Every structure is written in structure tokens, then in C-alpha cells.
PDB file of C-alpha atoms in Angstrom:
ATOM      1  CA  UNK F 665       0.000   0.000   0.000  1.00 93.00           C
ATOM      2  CA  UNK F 666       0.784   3.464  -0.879  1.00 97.00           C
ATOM      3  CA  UNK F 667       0.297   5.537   2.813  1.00 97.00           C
ATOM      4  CA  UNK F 668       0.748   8.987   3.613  1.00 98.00           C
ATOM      5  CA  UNK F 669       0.911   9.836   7.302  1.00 97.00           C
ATOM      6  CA  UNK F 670       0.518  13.050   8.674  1.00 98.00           C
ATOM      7  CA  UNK F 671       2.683  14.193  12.004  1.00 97.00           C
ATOM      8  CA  UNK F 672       5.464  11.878  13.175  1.00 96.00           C
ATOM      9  CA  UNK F 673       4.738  12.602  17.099  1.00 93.00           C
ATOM     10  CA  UNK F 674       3.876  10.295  20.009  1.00 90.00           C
ATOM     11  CA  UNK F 675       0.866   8.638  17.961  1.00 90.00           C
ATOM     12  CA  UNK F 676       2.243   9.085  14.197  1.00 93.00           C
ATOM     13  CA  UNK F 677       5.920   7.557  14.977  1.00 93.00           C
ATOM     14  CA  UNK F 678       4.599   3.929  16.738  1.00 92.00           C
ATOM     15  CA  UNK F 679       2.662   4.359  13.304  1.00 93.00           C
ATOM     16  CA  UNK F 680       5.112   4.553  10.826  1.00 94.00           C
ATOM     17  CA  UNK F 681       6.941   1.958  12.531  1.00 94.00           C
ATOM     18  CA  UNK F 682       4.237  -0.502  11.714  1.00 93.00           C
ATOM     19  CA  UNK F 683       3.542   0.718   8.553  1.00 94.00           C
ATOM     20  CA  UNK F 684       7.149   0.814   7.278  1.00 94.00           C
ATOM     21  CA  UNK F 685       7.725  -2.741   8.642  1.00 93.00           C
ATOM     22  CA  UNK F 686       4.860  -3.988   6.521  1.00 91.00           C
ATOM     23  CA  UNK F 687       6.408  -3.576   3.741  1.00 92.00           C
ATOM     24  CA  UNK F 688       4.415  -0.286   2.566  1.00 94.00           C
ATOM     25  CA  UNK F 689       5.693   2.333   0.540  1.00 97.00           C
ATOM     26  CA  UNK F 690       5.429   5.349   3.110  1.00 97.00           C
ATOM     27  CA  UNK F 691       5.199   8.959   3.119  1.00 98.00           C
ATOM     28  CA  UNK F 692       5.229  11.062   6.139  1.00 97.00           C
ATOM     29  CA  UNK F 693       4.556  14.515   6.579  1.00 98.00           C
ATOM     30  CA  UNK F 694       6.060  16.932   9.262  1.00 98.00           C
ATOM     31  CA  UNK F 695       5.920  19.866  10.297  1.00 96.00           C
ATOM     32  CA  UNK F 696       8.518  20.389  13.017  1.00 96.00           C
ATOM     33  CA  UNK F 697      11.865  20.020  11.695  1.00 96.00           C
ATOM     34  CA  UNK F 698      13.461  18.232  14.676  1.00 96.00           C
ATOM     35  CA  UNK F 699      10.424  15.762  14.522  1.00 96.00           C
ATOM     36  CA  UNK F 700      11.240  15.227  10.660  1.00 97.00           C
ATOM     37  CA  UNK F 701      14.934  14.666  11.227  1.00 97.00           C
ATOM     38  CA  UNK F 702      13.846  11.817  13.473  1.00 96.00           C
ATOM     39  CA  UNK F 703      11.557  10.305  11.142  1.00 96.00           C
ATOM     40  CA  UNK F 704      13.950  10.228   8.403  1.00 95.00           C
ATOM     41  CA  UNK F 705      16.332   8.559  10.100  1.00 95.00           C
ATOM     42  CA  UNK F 706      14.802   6.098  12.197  1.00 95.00           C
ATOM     43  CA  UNK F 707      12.804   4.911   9.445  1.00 95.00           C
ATOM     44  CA  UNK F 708      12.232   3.653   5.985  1.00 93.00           C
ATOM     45  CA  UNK F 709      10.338   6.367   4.572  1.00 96.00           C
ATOM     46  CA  UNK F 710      10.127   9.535   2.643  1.00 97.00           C
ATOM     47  CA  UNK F 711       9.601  12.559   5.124  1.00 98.00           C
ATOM     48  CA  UNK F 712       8.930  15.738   4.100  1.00 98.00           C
ATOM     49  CA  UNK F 713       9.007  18.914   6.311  1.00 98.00           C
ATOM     50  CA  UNK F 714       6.143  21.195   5.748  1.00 97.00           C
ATOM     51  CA  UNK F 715       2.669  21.906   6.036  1.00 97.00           C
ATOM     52  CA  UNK F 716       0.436  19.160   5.672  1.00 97.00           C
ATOM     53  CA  UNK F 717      -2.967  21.654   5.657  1.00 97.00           C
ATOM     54  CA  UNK F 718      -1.597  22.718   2.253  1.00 97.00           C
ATOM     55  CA  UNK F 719      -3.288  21.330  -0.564  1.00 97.00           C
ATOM     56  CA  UNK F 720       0.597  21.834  -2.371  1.00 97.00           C
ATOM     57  CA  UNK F 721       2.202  19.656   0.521  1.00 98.00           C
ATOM     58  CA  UNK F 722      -0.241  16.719   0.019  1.00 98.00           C
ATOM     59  CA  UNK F 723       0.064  16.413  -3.816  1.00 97.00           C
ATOM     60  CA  UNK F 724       4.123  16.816  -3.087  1.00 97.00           C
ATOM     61  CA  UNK F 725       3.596  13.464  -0.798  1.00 97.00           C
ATOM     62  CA  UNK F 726       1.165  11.914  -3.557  1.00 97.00           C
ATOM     63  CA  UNK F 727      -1.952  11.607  -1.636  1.00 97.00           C
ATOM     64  CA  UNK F 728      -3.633  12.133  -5.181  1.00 95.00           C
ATOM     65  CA  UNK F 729      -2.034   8.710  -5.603  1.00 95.00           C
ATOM     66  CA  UNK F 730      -1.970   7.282  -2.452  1.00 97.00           C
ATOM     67  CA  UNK F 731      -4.132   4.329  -1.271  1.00 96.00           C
ATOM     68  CA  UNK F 732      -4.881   5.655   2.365  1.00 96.00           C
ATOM     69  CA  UNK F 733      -4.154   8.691   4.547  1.00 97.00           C
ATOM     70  CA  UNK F 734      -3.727   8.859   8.312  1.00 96.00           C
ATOM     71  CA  UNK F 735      -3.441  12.214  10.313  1.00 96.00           C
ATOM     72  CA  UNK F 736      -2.596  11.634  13.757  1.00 94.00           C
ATOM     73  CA  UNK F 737      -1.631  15.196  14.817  1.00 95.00           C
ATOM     74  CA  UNK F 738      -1.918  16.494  18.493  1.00 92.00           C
ATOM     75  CA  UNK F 739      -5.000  19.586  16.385  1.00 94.00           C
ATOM     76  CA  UNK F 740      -8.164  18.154  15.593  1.00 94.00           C
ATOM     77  CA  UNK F 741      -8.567  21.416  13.700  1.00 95.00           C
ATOM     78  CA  UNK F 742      -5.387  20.746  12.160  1.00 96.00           C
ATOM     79  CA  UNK F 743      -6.620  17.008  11.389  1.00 95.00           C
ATOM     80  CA  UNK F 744     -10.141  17.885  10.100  1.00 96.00           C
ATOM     81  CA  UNK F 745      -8.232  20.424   7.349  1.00 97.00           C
ATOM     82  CA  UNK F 746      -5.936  17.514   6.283  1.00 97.00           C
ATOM     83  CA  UNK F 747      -8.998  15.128   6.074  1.00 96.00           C
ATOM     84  CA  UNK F 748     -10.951  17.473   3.879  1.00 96.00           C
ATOM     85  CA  UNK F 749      -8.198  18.300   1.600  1.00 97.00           C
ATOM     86  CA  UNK F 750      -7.744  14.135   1.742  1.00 97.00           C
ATOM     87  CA  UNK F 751     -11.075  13.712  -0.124  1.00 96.00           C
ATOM     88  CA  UNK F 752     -10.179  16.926  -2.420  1.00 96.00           C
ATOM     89  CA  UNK F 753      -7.536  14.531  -3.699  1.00 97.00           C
ATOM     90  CA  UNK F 754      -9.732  11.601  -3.872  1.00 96.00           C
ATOM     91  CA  UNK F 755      -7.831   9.224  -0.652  1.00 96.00           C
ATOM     92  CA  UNK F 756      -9.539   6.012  -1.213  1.00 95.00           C
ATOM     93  CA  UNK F 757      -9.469   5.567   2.682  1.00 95.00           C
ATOM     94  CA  UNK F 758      -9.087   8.766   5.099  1.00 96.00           C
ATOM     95  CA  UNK F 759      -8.349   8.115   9.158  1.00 94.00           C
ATOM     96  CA  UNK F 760      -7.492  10.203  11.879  1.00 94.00           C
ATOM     97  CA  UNK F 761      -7.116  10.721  15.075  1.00 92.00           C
ATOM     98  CA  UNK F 762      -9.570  12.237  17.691  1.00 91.00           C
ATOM     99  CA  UNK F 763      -8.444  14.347  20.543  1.00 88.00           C
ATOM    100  CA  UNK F 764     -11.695  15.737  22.044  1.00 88.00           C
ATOM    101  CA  UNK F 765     -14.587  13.779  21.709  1.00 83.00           C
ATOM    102  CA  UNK F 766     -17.111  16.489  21.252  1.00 88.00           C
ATOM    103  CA  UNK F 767     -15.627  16.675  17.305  1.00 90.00           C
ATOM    104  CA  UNK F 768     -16.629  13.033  16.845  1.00 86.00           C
ATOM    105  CA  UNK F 769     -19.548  14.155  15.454  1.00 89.00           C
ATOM    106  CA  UNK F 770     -17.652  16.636  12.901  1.00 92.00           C
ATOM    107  CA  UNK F 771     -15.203  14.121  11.727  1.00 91.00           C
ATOM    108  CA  UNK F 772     -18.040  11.713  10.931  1.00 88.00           C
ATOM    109  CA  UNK F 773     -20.333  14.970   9.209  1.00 90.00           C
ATOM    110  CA  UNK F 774     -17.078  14.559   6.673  1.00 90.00           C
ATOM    111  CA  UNK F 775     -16.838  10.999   6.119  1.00 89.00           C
ATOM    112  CA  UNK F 776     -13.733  10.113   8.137  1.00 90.00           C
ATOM    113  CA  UNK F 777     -12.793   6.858   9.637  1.00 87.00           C
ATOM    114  CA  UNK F 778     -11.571   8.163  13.161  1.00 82.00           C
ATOM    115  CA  UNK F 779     -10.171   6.407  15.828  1.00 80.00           C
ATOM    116  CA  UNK F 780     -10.129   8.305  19.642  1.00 71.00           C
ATOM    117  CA  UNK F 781      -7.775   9.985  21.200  1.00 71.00           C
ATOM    118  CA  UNK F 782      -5.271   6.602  22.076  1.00 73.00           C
ATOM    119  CA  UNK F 783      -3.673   8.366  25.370  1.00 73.00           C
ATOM    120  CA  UNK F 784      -7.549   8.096  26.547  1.00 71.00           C
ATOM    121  CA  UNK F 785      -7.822   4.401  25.603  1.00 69.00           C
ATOM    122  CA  UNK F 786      -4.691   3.669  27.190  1.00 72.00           C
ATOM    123  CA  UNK F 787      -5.915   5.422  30.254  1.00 74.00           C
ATOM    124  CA  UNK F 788      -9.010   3.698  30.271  1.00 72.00           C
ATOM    125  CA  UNK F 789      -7.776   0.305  29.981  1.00 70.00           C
ATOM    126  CA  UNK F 790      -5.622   1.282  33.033  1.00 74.00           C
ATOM    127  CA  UNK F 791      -7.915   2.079  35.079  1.00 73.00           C
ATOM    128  CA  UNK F 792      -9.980  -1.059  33.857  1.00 68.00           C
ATOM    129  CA  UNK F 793      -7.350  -3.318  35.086  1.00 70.00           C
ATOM    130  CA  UNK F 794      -7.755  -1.826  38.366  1.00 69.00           C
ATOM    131  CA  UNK F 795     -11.489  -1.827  38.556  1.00 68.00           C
ATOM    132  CA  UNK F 796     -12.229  -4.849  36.759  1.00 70.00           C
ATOM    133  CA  UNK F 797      -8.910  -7.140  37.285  1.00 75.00           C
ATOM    134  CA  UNK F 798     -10.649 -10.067  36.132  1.00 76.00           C
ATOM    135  CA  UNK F 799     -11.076  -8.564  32.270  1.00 81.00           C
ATOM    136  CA  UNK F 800      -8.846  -9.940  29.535  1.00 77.00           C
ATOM    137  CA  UNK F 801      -9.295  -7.120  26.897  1.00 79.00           C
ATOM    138  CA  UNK F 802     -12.796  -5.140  26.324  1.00 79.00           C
ATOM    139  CA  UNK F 803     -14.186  -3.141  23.196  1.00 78.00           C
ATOM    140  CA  UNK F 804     -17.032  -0.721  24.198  1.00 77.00           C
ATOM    141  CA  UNK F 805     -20.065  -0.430  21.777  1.00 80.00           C
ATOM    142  CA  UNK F 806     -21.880   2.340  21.891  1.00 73.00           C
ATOM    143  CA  UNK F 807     -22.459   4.227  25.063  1.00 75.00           C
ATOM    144  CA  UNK F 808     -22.882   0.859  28.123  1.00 82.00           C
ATOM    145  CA  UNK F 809     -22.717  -3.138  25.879  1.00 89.00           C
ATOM    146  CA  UNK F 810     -19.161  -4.288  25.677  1.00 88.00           C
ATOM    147  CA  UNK F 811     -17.496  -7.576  24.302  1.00 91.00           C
ATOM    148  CA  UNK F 812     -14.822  -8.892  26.488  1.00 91.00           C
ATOM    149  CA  UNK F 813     -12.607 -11.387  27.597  1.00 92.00           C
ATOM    150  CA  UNK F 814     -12.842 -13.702  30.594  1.00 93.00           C
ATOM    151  CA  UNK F 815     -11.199 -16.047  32.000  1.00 93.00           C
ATOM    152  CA  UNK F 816     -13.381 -19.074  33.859  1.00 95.00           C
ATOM    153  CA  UNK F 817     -12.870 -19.937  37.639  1.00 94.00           C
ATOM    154  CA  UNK F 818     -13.282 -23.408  39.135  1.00 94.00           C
ATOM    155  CA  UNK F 819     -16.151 -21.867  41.238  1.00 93.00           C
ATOM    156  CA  UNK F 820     -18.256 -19.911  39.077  1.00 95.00           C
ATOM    157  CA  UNK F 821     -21.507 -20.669  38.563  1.00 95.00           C
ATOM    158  CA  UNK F 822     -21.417 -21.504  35.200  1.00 96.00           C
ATOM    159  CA  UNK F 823     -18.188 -23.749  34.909  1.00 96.00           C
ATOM    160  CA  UNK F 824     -19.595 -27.335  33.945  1.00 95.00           C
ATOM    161  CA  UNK F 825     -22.931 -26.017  32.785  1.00 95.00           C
ATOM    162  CA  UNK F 826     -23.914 -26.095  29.259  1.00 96.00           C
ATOM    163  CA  UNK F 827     -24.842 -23.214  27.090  1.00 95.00           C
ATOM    164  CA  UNK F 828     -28.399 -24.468  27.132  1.00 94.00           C
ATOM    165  CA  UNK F 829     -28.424 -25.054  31.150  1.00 95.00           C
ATOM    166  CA  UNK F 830     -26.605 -21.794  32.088  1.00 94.00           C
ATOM    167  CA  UNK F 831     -29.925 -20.171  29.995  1.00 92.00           C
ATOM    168  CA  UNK F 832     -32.444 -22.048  32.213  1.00 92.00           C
ATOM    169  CA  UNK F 833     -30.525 -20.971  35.052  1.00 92.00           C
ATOM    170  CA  UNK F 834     -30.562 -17.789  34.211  1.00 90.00           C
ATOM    171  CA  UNK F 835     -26.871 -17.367  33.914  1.00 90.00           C
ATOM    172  CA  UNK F 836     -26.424 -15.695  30.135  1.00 90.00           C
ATOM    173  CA  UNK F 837     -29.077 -15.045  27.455  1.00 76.00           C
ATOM    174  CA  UNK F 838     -30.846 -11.554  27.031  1.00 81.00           C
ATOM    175  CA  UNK F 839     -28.749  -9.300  27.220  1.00 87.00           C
ATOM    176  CA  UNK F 840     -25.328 -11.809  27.884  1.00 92.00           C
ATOM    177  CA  UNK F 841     -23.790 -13.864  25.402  1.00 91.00           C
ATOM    178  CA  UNK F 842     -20.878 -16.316  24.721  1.00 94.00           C
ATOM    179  CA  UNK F 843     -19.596 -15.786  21.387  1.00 93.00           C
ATOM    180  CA  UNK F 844     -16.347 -17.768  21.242  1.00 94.00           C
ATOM    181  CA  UNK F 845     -14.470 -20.259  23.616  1.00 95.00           C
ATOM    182  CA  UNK F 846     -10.745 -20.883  23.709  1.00 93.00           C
ATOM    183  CA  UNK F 847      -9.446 -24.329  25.523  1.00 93.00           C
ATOM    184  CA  UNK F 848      -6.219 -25.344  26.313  1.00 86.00           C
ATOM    185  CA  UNK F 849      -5.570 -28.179  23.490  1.00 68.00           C
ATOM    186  CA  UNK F 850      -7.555 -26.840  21.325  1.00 71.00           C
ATOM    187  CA  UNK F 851      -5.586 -24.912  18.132  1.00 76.00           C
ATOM    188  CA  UNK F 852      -9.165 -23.153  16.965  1.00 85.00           C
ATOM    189  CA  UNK F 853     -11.627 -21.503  19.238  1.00 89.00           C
ATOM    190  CA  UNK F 854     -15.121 -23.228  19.691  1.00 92.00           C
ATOM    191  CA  UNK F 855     -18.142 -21.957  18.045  1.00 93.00           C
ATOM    192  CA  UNK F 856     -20.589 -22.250  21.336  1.00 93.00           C
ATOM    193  CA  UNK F 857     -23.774 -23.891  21.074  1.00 92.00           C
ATOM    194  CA  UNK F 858     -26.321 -24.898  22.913  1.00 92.00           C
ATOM    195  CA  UNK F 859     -25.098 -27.966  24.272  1.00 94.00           C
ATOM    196  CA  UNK F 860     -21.515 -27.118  24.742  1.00 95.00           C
ATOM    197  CA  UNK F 861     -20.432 -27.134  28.165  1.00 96.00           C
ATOM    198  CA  UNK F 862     -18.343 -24.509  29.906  1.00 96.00           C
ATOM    199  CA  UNK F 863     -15.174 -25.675  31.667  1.00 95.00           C
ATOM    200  CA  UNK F 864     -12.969 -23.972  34.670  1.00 94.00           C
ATOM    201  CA  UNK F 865     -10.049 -22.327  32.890  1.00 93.00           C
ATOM    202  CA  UNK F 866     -11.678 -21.807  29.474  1.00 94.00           C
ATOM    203  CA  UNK F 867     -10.994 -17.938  27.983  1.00 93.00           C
ATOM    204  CA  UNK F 868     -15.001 -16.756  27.130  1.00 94.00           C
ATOM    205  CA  UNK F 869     -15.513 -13.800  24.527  1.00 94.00           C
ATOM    206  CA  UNK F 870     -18.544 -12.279  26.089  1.00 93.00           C
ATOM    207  CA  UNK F 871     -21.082  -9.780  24.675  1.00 93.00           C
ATOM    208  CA  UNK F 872     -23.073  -7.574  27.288  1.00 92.00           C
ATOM    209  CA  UNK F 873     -25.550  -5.413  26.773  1.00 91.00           C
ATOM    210  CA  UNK F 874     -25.316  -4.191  30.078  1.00 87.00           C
ATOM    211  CA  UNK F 875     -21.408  -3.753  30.040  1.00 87.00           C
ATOM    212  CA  UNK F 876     -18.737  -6.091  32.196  1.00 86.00           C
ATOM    213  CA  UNK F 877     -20.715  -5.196  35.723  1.00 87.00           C
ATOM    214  CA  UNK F 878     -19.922  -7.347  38.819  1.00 88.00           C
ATOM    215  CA  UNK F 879     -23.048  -8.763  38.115  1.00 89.00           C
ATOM    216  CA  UNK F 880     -21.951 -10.228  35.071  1.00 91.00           C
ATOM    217  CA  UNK F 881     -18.444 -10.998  35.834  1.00 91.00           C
ATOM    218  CA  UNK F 882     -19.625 -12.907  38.789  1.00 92.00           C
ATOM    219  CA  UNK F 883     -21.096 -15.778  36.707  1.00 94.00           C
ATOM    220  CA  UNK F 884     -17.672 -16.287  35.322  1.00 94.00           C
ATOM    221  CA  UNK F 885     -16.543 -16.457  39.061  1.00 93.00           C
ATOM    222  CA  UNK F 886     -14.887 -13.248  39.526  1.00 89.00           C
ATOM    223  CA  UNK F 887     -15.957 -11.590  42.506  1.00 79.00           C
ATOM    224  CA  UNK F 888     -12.953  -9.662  42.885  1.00 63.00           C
ATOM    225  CA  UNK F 889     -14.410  -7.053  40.734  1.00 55.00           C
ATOM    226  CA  UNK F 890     -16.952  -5.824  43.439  1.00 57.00           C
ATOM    227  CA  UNK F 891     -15.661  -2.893  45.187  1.00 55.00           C
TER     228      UNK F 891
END
């Protein structure tokens, strides 16, 4: 792939170290000199050192030919101009990053792929593995359901129960699901069904409507999360 990334700070420089070791043909664009120097010599890439909310700057990177552009400066004003002037220039796929979350709803008025601010995520998924200890890894959807990952104790209420009993206990369904199961031995993870039965150590991918509560994590056997 043909990528043009725009700032080579704290978010854009992990970034082009992924990019660049995938074997894409990278362009970066930077504004602050000292930033730039860094960029061109830590990595494989083309770096230029200018203005990326120039219109001039991105055809000089060729974003008119490029298959994707990211901006992941620390200005969302900064990143909305460089989206816009993206789809100017036709960018088959346009992403950037999102500092304040009120301009969510701007980014997507334009058509942008965003992602949020990652200092935020990481901060969240601190704090989650303080308040919730017994969570894996979590993805949020929308504003409360999440899909996460859980381990199984050898006490919770729903290790040696099938799919189909934990229902008529009242253990999952509604709003909780099991969508995938992964078992020591196993090389694939198990597609659950009804009579598939739960064992102590299996790694659950849940889906709750109602988030990864106590209430919830508590069938799985983790009571720790209560505070």
C-alpha cells in the first residue's frame, strides 16, 4: 500500500513503525523540523518537512495517488483540514485521530474513519485493570454493551454447565452472550452452542448489553471485581 501519514509525534511515529515494517511504501509529513529529522532517520520512509494543511504539501507526498491517509496530529482542527483536503484529492481511505470527543460528530459529518484519542484508551484500559482485574481485553459499543474477555474460575456458577443449562438458570441469554471459547488443546476456538459445556479455565468472549458489571463478571466467578 501506498500511505501517507501526517505528524510523526507520540501517535504518528509507533505508526510509521508498523507501517514501514509492513512492507508499505510510506510517506510522512512533518511539520517540526526536529520531529522530521527523526523520522527520516529512524525509518524507511520519505519525510517531508512542511505543512500538511496545504493542498501543495499533500500532492508533493502523492496523496492524489496514495491508497490511504492517516493524520494523527496532536490539532483536531489541524486534522479535520488535512482530512478534507484528503477527499479533495480523492484518498480512497481517510483516518485520523480524535483528541476531544465532542468533534466526533464533525469528523463523521465529513466521512472520516476516526479512531479516539489513544492516550484516553490507554488510560481507560488502566484504570480497567484496576477496577475490573478479572477482564482480559474489552471493546465498548456504543455508550454501556461491551465484548470482552474472561477467564473461567473453578467456582463460578457456570463452569460445567452447558450453554443451554446456564440459559435455564438464568446465567447468560438476554442481554449476555458467549460468542467464542478458547481451551487449552484446542488450536481453533469453539463456536458455542447450545449444548456445549463450559469448563474452569476456558478464555469466554462475552457480549453484554449491560457492560462487564460485577453482576456479570460474577457468573464467570470473579468476585474480585466488586468494590
Amino acid at each position: 500500500m501506498y500511505i501517507v501519514i501526517v505528524g510523526a509525534g507520540d501517535i504518528g511515529s509507533p505508526l510509521l513503525e508498523i507501517a514501514t515494517a509492513g512492507g508499505n511504501e510510506v510517506v510522512v509529513i512533518e511539520r517540526n523540523e526536529e520531529r522530521a529529522e527523526r523520522a527520516s532517520r529512524q525509518y524507511d520512509c520519505l519525510v517531508i518537512n512542511d505543512d500538511a494543511t496545504s493542498k501543495d504539501t499533500l500532492e508533493d507526498a502523492g496523496a492524489d495517488r496514495a491508497d490511504a491517509l492517516i493524520s494523527t496530529t496532536d490539532q483536531d482542527a489541524t486534522n479535520i483540514m488535512v482530512c478534507l483536503l484528503a477527499q479533495e484529492l480523492e484518498v480512497p481511505d481517510i483516518v485520523s485521530v480524535v483528541h476531544n470527543p465532542e468533534h466526533m460528530s464533525v469528523f463523521r459529518q465529513i466521512g472520516v474513519n476516526t479512531m479516539q484519542n489513544p492516550q484516553r484508551l490507554i488510560a481507560e484500559y488502566l484504570y480497567r485493570a484496576v477496577k475490573r482485574p478479572s477482564i482480559v481485553d474489552f471493546m465498548r459499543i456504543g455508550e454501556q454493551a461491551e465484548v470482552f474477555e474472561i477467564t473461567v474460575q473453578p467456582n463460578a456458577p457456570i463452569a460445567g454447565k452447558t450453554l443451554q443449562e446456564a440459559n435455564t438458570a438464568g446465567l447468560i441469554g438476554g442481554q449476555t452472550l458467549i460468542v467464542a471459547i478458547e481451551r487449552n488443546g484446542d488450536n481453533d476456538p469453539i463456536t458455542p452452542r447450545g449444548d456445549t459445556r463450559i469448563e474452569a479455565g476456558d478464555l469466554l468472549t462475552v457480549y453484554s448489553g449491560d457492560g462487564a458489571t460485577p453482576e456479570v463478571t460474577d457468573i464467570f466467578g470473579h468476585s474480585e471485581d466488586h468494590s
